[in-house]
Short mmCIF file of C-alpha atoms in Angstrom, two decimals:
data_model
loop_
_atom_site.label_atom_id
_atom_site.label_comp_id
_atom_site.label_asym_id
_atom_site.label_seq_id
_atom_site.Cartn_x
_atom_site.Cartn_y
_atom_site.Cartn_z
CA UNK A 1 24.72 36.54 -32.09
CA UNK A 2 28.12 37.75 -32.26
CA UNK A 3 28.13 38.92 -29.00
CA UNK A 4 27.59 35.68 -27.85
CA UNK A 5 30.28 34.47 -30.37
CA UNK A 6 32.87 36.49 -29.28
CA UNK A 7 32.10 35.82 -25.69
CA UNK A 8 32.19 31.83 -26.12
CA UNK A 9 35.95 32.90 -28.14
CA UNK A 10 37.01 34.93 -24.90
CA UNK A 11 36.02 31.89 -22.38
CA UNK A 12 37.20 29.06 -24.65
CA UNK A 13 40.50 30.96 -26.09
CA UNK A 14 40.18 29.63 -29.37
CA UNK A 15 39.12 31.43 -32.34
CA UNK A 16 35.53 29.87 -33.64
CA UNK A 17 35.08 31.26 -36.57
CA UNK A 18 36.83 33.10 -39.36
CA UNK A 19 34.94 36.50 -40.36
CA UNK A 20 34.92 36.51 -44.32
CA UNK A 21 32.98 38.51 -46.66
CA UNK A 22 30.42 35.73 -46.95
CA UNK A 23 29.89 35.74 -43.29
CA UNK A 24 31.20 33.98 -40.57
CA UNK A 25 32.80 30.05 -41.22
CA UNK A 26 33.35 27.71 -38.77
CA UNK A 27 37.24 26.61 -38.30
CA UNK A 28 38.63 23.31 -37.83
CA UNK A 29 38.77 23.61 -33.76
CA UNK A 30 34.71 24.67 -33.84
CA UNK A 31 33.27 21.66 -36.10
CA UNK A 32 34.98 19.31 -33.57
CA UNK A 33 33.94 20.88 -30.59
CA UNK A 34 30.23 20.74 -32.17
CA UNK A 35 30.75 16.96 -32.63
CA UNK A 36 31.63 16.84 -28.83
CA UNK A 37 28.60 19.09 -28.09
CA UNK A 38 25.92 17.76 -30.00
CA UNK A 39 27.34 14.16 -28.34
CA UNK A 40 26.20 16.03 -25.07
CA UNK A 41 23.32 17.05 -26.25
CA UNK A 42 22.33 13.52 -27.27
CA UNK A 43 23.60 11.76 -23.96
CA UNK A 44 21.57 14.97 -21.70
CA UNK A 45 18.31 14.08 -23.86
CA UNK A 46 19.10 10.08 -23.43
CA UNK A 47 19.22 11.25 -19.54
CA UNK A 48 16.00 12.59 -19.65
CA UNK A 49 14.00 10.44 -21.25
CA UNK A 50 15.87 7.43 -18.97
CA UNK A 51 14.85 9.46 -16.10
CA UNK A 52 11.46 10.32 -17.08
CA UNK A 53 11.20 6.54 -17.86
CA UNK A 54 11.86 5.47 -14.58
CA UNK A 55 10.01 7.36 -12.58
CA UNK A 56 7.11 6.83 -14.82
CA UNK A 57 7.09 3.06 -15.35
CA UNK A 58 5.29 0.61 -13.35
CA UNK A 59 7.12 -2.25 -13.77
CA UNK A 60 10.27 -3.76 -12.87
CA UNK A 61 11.74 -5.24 -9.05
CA UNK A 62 11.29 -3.63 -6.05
CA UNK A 63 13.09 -5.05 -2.54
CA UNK A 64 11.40 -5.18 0.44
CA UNK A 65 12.91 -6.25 4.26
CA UNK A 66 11.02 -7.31 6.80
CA UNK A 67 11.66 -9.08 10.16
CA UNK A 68 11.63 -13.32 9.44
CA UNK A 69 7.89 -13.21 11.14
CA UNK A 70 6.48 -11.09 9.15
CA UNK A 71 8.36 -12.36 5.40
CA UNK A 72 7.24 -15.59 6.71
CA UNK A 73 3.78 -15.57 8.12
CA UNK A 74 2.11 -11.81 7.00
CA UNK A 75 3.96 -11.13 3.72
CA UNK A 76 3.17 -14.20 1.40
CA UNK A 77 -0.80 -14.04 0.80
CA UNK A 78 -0.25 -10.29 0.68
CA UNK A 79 2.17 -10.24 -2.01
CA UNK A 80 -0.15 -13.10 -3.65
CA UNK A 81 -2.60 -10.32 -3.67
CA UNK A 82 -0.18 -7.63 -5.12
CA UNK A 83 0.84 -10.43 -7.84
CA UNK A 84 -2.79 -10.39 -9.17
CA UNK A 85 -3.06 -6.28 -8.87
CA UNK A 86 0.43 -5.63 -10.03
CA UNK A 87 1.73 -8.47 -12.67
CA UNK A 88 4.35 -6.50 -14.27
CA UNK A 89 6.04 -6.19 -10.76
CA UNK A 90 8.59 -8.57 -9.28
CA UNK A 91 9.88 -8.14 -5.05
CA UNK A 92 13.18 -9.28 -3.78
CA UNK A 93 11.92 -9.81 -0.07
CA UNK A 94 14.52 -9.72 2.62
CA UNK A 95 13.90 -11.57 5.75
CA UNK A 96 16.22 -10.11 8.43
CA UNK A 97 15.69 -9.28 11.59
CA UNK A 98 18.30 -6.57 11.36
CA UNK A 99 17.56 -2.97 10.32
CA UNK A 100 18.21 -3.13 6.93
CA UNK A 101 19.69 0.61 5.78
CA UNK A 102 17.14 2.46 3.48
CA UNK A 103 19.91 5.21 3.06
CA UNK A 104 22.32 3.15 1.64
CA UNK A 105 19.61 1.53 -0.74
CA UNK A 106 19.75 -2.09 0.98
CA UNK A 107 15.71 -2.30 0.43
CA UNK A 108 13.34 0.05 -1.61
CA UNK A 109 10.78 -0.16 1.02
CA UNK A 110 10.86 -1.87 4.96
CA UNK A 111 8.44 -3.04 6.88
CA UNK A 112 9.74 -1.96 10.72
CA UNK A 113 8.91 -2.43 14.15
CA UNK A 114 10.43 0.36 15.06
CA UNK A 115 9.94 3.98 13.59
CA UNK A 116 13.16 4.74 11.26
CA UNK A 117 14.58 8.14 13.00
CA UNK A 118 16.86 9.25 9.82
CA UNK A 119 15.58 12.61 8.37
CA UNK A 120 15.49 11.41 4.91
CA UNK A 121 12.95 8.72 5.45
CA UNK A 122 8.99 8.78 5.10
CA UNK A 123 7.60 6.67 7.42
CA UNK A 124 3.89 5.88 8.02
CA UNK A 125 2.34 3.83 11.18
CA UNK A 126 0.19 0.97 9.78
CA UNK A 127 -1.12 -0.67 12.55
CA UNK A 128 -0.35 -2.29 16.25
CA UNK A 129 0.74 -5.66 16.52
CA UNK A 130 -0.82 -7.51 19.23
CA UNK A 131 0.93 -9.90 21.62
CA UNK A 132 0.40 -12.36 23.92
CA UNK A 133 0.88 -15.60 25.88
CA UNK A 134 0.10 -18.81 23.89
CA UNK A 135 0.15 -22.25 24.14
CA UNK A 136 -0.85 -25.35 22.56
CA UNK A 137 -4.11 -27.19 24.00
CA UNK A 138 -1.98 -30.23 24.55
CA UNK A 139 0.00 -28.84 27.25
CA UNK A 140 -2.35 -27.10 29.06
CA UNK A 141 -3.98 -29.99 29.49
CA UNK A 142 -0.74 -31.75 31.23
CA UNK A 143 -0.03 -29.08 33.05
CA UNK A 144 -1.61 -27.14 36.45
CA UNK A 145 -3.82 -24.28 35.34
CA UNK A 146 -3.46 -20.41 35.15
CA UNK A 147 -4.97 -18.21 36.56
CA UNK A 148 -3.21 -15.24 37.08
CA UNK A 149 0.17 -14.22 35.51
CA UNK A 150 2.67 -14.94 38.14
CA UNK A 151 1.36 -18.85 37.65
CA UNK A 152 3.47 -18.06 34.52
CA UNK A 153 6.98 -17.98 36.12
CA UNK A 154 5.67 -22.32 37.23
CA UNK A 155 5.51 -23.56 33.55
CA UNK A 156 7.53 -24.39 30.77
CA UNK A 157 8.47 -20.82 29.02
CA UNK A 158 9.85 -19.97 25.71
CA UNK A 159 11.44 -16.59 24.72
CA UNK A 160 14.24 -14.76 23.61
CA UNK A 161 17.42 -15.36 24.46
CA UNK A 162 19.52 -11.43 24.29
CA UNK A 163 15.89 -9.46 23.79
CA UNK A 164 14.76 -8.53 27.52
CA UNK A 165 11.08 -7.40 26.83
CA UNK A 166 9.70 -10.08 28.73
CA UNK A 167 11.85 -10.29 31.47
CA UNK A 168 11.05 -6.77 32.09
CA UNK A 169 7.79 -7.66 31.74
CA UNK A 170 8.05 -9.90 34.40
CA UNK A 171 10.25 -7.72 36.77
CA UNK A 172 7.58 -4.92 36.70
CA UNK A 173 4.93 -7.80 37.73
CA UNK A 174 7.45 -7.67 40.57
CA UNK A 175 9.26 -11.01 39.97
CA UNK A 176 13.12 -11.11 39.51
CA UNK A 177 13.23 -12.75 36.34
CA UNK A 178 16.67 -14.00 34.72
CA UNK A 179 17.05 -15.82 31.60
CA UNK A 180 17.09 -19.08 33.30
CA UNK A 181 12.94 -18.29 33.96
CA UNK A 182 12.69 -19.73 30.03
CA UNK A 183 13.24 -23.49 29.05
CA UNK A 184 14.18 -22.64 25.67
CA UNK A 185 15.68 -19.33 24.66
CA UNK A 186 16.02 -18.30 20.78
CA UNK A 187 16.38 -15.20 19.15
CA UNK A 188 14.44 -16.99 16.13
CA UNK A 189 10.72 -15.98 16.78
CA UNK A 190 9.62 -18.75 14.15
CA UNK A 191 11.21 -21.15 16.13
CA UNK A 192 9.73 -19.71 19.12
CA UNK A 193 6.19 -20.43 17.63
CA UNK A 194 6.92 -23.55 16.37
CA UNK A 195 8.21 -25.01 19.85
CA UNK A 196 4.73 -23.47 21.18
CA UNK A 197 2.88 -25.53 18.10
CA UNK A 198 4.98 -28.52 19.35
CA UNK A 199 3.79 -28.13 23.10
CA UNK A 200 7.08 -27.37 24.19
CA UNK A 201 5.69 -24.46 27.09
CA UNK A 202 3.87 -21.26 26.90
CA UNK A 203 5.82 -18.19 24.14
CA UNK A 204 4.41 -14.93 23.89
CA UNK A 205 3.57 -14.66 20.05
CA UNK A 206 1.97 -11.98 17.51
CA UNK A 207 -1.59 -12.75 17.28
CA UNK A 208 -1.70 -12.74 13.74
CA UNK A 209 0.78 -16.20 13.86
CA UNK A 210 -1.27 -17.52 16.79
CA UNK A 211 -4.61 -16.99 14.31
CA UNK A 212 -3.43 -19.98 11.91
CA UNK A 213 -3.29 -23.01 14.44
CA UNK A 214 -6.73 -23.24 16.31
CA UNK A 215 -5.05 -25.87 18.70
CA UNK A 216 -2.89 -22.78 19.45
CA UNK A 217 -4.56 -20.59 22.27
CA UNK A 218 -4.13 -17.46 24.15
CA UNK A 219 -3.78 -17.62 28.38
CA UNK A 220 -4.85 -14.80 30.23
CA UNK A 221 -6.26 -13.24 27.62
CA UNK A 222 -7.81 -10.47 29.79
CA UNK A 223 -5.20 -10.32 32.96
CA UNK A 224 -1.80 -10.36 31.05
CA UNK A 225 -1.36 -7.06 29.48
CA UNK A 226 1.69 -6.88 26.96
CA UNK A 227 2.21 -3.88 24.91
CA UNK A 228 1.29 -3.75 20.76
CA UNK A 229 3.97 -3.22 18.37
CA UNK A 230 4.07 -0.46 16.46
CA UNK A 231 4.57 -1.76 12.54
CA UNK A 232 5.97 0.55 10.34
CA UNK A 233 6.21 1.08 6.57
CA UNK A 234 9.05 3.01 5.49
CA UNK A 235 10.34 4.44 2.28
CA UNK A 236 13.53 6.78 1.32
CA UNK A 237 11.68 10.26 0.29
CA UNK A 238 12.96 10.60 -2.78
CA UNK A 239 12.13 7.64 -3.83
CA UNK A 240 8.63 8.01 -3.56
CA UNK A 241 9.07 10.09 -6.92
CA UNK A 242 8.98 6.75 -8.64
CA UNK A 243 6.07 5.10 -9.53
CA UNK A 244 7.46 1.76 -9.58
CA UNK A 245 8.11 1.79 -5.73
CA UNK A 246 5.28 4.51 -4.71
CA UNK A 247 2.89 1.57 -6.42
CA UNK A 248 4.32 -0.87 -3.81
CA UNK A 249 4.42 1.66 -0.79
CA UNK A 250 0.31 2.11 -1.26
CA UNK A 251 -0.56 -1.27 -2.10
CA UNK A 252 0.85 -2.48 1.11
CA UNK A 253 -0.19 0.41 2.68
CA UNK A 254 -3.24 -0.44 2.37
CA UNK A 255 -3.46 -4.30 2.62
CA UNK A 256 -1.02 -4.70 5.37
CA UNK A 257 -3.20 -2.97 8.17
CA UNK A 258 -5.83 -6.21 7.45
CA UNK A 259 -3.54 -8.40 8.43
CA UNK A 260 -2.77 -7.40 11.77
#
């Protein structure tokens, strides 16, 4: 012990303690620096437990971003469900179309149609979203028929007005599509569905929107070939440690993939 003692002296320059013939007593400098010290001691044990709180507790808010289709149409009966199996948990959703940054802690978790390519992230592939032409039965009806996918480029479409997909769709069907191909262009895919509910023309929609209007129906179903999604649930690594979030992360794991 006095080894230590004398060491601590040597580092801190100060004497510690006077050596008497009843032993060794404490000077003036060394009870205040054990007030200081045992306030460190306090606020590293406060640390602890806070720590060991957090990443214990199941309860509290967790953010999640999605793209506006999926907080809109996929998200609500899900998080219904997650109400019911989770009560002590509340969700900030974020609709965005925009890649929210899970690095910079803009969302806990994100739901992604594209796989996140940052290091730091876990990412898991839930499922393939399936797309395809639709249109209401109302303008069908009106209009001349369909039967093969170049009769596409005669009728009323709606798409996207800076997203290419399905002009490139188009151009490797060997037609030289430009944006004026589409009678209404938007960026907003829940307005794109909405002008197809309307009867506006023909959009090319996630099946899993097309599924809640039965007026709504699929053309070409088996000639017009469009490429699933990939959906993707993603999570910052380390903050999987937390039970609050990793609770989240499984539920929708696992619901999400029904949905589809």
């Amino acid at each position: 012990m006095g080894r230590h003692i004398a060491e601590l002296e040597n580092q801190l320059g100060v004497v510690l303690f006077e050596r008497t013939g009843r032993g060794l007593v404490p000077t003036a400098t060394a009870l205040k620096l054990a007030d200081a010290a045992r306030g460190m001691a306090d606020g590293a044990d406060q640390l602890a437990r806070t720590l060991t709180g957090t990443q214990a507790k199941k309860t509290g808010t967790v953010r999640i971003t999605a793209s506006t289709p999926v907080a809109v149409q996929i998200l609500p009966p899900i998080l219904l469900q997650m109400r019911q199996a989770l009560p002590d948990i509340q969700v900030e959703l974020v609709s965005s179309n925009t890649v929210s940054n899970l690095l910079r802690r803009e969302a806990d978790i994100a739901v992604r149609m594209v796989r996140p390519e940052q290091g730091t992230l876990v990412a898991k592939k839930i499922g393939d979203v399936t797309v395809g032409a639709f249109a209401h039965r109302a303008y069908l009806a009106r209009r001349s028929p369909i039967r093969r996918p170049l009769d596409l480029i005669d009728h009323e479409l709606i798409g996207s007005d800076t997203n290419t997909a399905i002009l490139d769709g188009f151009k490797a069907m060997g037609f030289a599509a430009s944006k004026n191909l589409f009678a209404l262009r938007t960026d907003d895919f829940i307005v794109q569905w909405q002008a197809v509910r309307a009867g506006l023309g023909i959009g090319f929609i996630a099946s899993y929107a097309a599924r809640v209007d039965p007026d709504v129906v699929q053309v070409l179903p088996d000639l017009l070939r469009i490429p699933p999604l990939p959906m993707w649930l993603a999570v910052h690594r380390e903050i999987r440690t937390s039970r609050l979030i990793r609770s989240v992360y499984d539920f929708l794991a696992e619901v999400l993939p029904n949905a589809l």
